[in-house]
Tab-separated table of C-alpha atoms in Angstrom:
chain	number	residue	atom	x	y	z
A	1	UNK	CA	-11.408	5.977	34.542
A	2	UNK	CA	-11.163	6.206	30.758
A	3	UNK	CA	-12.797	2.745	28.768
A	4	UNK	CA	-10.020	0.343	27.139
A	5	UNK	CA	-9.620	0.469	24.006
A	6	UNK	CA	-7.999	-3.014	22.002
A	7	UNK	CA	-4.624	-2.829	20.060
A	8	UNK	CA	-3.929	-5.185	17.388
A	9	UNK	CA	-2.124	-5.478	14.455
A	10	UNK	CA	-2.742	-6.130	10.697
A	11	UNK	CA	-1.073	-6.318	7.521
A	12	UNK	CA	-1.274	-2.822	5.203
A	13	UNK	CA	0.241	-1.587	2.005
A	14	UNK	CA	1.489	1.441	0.488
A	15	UNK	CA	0.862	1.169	-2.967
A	16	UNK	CA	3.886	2.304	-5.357
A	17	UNK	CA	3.657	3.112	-9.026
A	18	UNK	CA	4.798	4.741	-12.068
A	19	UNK	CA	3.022	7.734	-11.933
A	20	UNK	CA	1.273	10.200	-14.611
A	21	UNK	CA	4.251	12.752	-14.716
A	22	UNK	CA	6.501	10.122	-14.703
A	23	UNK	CA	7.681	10.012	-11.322
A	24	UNK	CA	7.577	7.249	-8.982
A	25	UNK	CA	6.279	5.948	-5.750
A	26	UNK	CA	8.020	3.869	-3.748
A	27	UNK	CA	5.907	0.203	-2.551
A	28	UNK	CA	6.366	-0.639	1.080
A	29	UNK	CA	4.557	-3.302	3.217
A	30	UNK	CA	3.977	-2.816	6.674
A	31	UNK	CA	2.140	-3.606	9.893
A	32	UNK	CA	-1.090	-0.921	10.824
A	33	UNK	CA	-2.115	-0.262	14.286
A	34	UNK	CA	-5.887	-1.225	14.834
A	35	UNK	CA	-7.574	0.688	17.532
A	36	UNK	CA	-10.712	-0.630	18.476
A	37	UNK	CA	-11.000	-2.867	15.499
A	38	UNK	CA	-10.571	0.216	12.719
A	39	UNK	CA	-6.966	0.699	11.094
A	40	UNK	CA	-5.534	3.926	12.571
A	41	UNK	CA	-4.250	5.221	9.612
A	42	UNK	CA	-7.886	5.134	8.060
A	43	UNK	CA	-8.598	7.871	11.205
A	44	UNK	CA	-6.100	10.341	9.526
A	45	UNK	CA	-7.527	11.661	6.165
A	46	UNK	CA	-4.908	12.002	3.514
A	47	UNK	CA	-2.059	10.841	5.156
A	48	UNK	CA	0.596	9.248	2.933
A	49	UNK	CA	2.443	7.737	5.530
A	50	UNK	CA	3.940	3.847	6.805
A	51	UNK	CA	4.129	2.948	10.067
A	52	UNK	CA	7.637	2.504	11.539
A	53	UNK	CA	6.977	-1.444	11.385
A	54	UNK	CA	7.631	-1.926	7.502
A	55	UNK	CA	8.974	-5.157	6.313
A	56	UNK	CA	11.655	-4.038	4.317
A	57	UNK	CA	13.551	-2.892	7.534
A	58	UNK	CA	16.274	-4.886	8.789
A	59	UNK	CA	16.096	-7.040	11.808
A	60	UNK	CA	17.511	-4.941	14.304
A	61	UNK	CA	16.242	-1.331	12.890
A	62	UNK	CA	12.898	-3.610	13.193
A	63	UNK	CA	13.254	-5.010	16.776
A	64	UNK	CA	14.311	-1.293	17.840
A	65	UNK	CA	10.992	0.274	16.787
A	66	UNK	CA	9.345	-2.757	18.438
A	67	UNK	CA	11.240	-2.306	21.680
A	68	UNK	CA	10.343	1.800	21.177
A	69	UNK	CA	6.687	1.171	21.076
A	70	UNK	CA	7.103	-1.620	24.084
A	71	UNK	CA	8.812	1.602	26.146
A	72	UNK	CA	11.756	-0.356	26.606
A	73	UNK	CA	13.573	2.449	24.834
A	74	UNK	CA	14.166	6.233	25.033
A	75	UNK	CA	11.550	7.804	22.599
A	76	UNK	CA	13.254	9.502	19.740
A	77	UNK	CA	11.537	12.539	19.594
A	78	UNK	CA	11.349	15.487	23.027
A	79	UNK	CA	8.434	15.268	25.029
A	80	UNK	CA	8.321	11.785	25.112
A	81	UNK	CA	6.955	11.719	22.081
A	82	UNK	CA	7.364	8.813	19.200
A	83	UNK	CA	6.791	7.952	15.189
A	84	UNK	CA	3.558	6.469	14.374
A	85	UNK	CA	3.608	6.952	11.036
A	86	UNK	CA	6.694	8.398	8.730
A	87	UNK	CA	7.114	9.125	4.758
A	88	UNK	CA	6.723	5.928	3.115
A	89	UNK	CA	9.908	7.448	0.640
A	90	UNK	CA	12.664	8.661	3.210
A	91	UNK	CA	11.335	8.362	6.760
A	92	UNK	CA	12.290	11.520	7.575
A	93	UNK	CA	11.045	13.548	10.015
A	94	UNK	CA	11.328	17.370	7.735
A	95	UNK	CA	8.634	15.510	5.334
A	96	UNK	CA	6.263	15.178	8.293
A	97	UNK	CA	5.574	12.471	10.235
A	98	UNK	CA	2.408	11.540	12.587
A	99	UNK	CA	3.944	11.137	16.366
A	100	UNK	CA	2.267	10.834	19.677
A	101	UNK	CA	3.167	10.653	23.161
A	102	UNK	CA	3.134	6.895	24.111
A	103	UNK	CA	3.061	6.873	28.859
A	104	UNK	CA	2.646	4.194	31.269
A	105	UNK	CA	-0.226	4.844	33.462
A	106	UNK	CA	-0.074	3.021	36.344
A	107	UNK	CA	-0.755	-0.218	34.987
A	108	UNK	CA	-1.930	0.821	31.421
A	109	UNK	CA	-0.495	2.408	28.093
A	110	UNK	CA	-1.802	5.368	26.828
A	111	UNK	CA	-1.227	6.922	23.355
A	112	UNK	CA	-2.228	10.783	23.347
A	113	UNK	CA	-1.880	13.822	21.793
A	114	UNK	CA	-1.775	13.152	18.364
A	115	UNK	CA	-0.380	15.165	16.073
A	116	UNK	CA	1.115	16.035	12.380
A	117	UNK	CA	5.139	16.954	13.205
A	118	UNK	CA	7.896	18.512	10.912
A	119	UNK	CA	9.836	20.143	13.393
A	120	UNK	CA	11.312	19.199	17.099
A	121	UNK	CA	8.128	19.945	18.977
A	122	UNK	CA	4.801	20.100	17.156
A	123	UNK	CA	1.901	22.579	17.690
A	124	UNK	CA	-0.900	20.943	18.938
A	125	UNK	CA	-3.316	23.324	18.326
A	126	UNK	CA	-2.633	23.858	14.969
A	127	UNK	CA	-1.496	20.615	13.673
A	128	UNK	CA	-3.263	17.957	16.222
A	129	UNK	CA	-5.581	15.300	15.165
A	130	UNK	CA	-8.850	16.582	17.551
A	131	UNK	CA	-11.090	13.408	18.261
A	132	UNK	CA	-7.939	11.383	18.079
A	133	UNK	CA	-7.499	9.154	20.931
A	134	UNK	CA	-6.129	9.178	23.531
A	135	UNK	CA	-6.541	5.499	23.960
A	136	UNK	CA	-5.918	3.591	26.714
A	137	UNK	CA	-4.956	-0.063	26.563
A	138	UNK	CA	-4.217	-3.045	28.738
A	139	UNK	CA	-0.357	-3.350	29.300
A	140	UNK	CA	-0.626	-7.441	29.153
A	141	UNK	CA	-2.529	-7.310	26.104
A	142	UNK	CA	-0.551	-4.428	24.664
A	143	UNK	CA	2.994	-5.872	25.224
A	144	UNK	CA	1.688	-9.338	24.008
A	145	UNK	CA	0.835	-8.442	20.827
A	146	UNK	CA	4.206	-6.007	20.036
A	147	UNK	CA	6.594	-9.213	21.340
A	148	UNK	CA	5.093	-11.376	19.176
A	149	UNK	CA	6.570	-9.703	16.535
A	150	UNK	CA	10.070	-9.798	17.894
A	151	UNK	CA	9.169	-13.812	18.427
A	152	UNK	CA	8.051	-14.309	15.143
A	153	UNK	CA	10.516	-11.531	12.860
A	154	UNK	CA	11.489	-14.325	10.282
A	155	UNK	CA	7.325	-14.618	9.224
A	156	UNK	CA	6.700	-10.659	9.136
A	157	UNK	CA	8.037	-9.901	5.580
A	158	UNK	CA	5.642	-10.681	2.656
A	159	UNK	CA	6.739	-11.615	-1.126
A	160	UNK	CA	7.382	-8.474	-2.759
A	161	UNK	CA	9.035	-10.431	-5.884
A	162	UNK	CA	7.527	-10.607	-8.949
A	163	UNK	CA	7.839	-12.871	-11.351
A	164	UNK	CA	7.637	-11.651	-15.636
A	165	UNK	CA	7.358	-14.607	-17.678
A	166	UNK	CA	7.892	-14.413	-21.641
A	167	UNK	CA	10.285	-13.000	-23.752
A	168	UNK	CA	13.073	-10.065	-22.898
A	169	UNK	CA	11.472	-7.861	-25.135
A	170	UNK	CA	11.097	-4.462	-24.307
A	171	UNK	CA	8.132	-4.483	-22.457
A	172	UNK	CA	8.833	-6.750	-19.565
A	173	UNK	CA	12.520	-4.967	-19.097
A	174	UNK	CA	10.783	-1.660	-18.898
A	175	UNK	CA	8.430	-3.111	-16.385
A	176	UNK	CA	10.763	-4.770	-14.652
A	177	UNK	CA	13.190	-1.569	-14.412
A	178	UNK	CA	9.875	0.324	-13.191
A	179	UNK	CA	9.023	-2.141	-10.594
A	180	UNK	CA	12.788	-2.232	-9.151
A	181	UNK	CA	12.574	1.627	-8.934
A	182	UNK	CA	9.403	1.659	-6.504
A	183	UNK	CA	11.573	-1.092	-4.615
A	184	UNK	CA	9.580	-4.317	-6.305
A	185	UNK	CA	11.950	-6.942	-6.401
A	186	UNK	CA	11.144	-8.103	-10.556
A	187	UNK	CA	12.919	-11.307	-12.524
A	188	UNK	CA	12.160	-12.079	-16.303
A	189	UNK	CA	11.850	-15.830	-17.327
A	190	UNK	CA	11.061	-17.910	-20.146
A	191	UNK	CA	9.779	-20.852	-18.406
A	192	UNK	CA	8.977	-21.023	-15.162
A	193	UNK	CA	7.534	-24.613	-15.003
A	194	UNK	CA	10.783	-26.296	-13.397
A	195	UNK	CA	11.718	-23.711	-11.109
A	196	UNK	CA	12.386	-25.551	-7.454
A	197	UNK	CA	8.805	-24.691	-5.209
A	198	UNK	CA	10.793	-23.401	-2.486
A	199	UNK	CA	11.764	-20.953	-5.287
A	200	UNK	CA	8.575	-20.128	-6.353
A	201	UNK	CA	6.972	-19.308	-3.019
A	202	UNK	CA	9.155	-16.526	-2.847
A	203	UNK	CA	7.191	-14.310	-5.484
A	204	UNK	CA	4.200	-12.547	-4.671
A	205	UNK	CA	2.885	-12.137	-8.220
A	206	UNK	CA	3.081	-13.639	-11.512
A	207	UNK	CA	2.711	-11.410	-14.848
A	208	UNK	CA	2.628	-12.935	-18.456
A	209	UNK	CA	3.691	-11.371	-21.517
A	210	UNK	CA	1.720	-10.315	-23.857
A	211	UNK	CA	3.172	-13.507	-26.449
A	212	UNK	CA	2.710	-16.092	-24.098
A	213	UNK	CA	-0.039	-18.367	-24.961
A	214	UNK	CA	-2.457	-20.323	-22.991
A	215	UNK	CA	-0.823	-23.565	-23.013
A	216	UNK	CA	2.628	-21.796	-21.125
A	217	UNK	CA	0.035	-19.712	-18.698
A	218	UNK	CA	-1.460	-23.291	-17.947
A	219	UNK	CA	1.969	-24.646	-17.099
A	220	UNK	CA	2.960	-22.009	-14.885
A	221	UNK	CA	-0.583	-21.880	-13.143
A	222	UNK	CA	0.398	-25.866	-12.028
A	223	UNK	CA	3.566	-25.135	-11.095
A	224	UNK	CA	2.767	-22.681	-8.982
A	225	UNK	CA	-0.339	-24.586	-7.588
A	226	UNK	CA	1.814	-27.790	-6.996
A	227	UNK	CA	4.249	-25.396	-4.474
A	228	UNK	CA	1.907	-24.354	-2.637
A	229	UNK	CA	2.547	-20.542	-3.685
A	230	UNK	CA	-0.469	-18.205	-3.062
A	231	UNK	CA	0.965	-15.967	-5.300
A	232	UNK	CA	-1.315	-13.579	-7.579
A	233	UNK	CA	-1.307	-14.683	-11.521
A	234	UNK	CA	-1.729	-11.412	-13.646
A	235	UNK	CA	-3.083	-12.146	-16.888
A	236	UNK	CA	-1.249	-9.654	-20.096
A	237	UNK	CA	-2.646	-6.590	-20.188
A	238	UNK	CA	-1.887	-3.894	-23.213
A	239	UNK	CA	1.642	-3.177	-22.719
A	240	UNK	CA	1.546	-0.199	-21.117
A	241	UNK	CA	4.036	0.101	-17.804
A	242	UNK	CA	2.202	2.294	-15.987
A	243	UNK	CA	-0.867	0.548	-16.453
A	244	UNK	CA	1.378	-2.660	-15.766
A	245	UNK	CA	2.878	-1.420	-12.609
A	246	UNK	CA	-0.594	-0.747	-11.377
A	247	UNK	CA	-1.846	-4.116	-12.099
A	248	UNK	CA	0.965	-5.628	-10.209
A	249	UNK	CA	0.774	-3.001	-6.982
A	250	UNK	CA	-2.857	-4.027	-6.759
A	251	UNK	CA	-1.721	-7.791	-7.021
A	252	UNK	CA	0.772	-7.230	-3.994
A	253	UNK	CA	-1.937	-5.815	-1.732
A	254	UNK	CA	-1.653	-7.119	1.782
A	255	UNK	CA	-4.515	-4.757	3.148
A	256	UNK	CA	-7.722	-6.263	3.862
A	257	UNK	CA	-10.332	-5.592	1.245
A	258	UNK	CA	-12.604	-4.346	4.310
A	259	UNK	CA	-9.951	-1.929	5.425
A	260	UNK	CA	-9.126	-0.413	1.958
A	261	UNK	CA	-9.840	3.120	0.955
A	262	UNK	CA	-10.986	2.003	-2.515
A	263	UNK	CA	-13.605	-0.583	-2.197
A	264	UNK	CA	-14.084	-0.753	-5.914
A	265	UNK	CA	-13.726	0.472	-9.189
A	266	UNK	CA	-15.783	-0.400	-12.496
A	267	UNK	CA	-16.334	1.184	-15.948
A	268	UNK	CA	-18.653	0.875	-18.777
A	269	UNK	CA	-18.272	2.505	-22.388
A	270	UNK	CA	-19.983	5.565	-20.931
A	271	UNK	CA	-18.766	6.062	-16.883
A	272	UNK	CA	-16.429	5.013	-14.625
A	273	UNK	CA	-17.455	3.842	-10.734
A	274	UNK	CA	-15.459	4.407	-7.930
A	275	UNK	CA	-16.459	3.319	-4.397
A	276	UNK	CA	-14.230	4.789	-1.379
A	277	UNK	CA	-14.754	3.542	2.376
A	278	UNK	CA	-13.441	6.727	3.955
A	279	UNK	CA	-12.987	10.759	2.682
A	280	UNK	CA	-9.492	10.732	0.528
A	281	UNK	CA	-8.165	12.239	-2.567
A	282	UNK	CA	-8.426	10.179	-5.664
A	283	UNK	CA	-6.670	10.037	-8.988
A	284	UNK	CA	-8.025	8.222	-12.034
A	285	UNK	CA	-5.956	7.769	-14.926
A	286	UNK	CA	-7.078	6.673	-18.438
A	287	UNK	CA	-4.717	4.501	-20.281
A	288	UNK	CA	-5.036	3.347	-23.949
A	289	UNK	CA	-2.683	2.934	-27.112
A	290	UNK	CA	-3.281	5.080	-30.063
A	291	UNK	CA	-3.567	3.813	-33.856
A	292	UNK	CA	0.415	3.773	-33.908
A	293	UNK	CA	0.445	1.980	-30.413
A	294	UNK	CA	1.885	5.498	-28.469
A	295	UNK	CA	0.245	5.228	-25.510
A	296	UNK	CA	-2.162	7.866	-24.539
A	297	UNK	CA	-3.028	9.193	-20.887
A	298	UNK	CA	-6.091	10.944	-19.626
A	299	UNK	CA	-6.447	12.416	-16.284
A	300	UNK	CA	-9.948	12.110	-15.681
A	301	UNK	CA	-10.320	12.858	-11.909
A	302	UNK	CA	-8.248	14.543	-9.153
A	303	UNK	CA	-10.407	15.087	-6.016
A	304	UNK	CA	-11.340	14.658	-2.651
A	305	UNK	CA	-14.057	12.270	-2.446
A	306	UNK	CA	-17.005	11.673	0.767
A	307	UNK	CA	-17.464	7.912	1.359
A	308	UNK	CA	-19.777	6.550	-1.212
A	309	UNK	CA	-19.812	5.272	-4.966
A	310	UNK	CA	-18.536	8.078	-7.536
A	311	UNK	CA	-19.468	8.310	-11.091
A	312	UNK	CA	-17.207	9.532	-13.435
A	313	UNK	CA	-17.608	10.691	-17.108
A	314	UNK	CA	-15.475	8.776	-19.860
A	315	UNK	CA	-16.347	10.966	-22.600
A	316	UNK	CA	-12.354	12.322	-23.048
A	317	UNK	CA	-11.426	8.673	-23.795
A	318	UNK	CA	-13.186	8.905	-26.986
A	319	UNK	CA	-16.010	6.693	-28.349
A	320	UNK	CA	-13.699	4.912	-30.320
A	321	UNK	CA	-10.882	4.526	-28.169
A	322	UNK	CA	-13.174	3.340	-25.089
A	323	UNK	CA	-13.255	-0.668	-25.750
A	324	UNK	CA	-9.538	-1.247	-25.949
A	325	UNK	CA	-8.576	1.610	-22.681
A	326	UNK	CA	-7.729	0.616	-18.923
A	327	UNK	CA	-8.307	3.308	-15.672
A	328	UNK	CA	-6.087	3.534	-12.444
A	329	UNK	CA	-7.557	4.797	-9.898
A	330	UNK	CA	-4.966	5.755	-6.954
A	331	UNK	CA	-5.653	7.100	-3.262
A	332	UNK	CA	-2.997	7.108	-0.257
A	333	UNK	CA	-1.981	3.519	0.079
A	334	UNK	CA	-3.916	1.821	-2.321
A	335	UNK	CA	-4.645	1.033	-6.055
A	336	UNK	CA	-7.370	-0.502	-8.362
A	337	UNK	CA	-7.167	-1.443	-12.160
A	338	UNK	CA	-10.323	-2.127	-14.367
A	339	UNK	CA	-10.840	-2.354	-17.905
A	340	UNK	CA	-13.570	0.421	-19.630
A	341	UNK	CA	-16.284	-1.957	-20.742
A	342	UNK	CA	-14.776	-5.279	-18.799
């Protein structure tokens, strides 16, 4: 008989964003499948995909994928064959999904056949995932992990508000309309001292204007503190929304560090680092404001990358320029800001 392998579950993010060109990328939150302690998604390369158990999904479009994955469903696909992972923008199933067939075996689960589907019945041998399961798990274990979700729906969600503080200037309602486009819930506020706690455990960041001094930032750091909010405080940036947007995604992100496809990413006047865990495409982006504050953008990498740190050149941002410029580095899922010489 095949070995067990464990199932779990653990929080992940698909990072949104303003991106280069201009177009955007929608943020969702949801639940990975860990398979023997490693995140399955991290298993499949390249794959910009969510897992049907998102948080943004209603209660009972939630509790239906649940009961799906439990078998106590039909699966929605022929072959018995179901969703593990869908498009993180429209779910649907023409811009390719990653399905399996999910069986009882006697007294066990077991997910097989892996594969990448666009169409009603997928070809294994041309789009399977070789060295891809199957796994085999424990039905007890298995089911006991999946119900707890249905037990515990009200606690899946995470905060994906965020809260601007400082002026309406134009800035913060640019950022704010950016952030609402990748589906980033964003308020602007003055003060945010006497909000109600209950109130402000609902955001998941905090960003500050670029005019608010340190004597507001201290305020809203206690407030926050004294309500017991875990929320991320972004300190202002150069106001750039793209670079902004960035900041924030990386302050939303649920994912583990250890189960992150970008480990790190530093930069000194001369190169920029970037570590990956696993093999993925990376972008980094070079943001900085010109003498007439227009802001400038460099695409300074766009490549496939083997586990490892990375070295990359800064010599296009210009000697000059270099001090006062930011980098985005972007993968599948995740996002890292760093200032070049910070």
């Amino acid at each position: 008989m095949a070995e067990y392998a464990t199932f779990g579950l653990a929080p992940a993010t698909r990072a949104g964003g303003v991106l280069p060109d201009g177009g955007y990328q929608a943020h969702r939150d949801f639940l990975d499948f860990i398979v023997d302690g490693r995140a399955l998604l991290a298993r499949l390369a390249d794959v910009d995909a969510v897992s049907p158990l998102a948080a943004d999904l209603g209660p009972s479009i939630f509790t239906a994928h649940v009961r799906r994955l439990l078998l106590d469903a039909d699966p929605p696909l022929a072959d018995g064959r179901y969703v593990l992972y869908g498009c993180p923008e429209c779910e649907g199933l023409a811009c390719g999904a990653v399905t399996a067939v999910i069986e009882r075996d006697g007294p066990d689960i077991v997910w097989r056949d892996f594969a990448w589907q666009t169409e009603e019945s997928p070809d294994l041998a041309r789009d399977g995932y070789p060295g891809v399961g199957p796994f085999r798990f424990r039905a007890d274990a298995y089911r006991a992990t999946l119900e707890r979700l249905l037990a515990d729906g009200a606690d899946r969600t995470a905060a994906r508000r965020v809260l601007l503080v400082g002026g309406r200037v134009a800035v913060l309602a640019r950022l704010a309309a950016a952030l609402r486009s990748i589906g980033v819930g964003a308020e602007i506020t003055r003060d945010a001292a006497g909000a109600a706690a209950e109130e402000l455990r609902t955001y998941g960041a905090v960003a500050f204007g670029p005019a608010v001094g340190e004597d507001e930032r201290a305020a809203v750091r206690a407030a926050f503190a004294a309500a017991g909010s875990d929320a991320v405080l972004v300190e202002p940036l150069a106001p750039i929304v793209p670079l902004l947007v960035a900041r924030i995604e990386q302050a939303l992100q649920r994912t583990p560090d250890d189960r992150r496809p970008l480990t790190a990413l530093t930069a000194t006047t001369a190169d920029a680092r970037v570590e990956v865990s696993a093999a993925c495409r990376v972008r980094l982006t070079g943001y900085r404001l010109d003498r007439l504050h227009r802001v400038r953008a460099y695409d300074l990498l766009d490549a496939r990358l083997a586990p490892g740190p990375h070295t990359v050149p800064l010599a296009r941002l210009g000697k000059r320029a270099r001090g006062g410029a930011y980098l985005v580095a972007r993968t599948f899922g995740d996002v890292r800001v760093a200032r070049v010489g910070g």
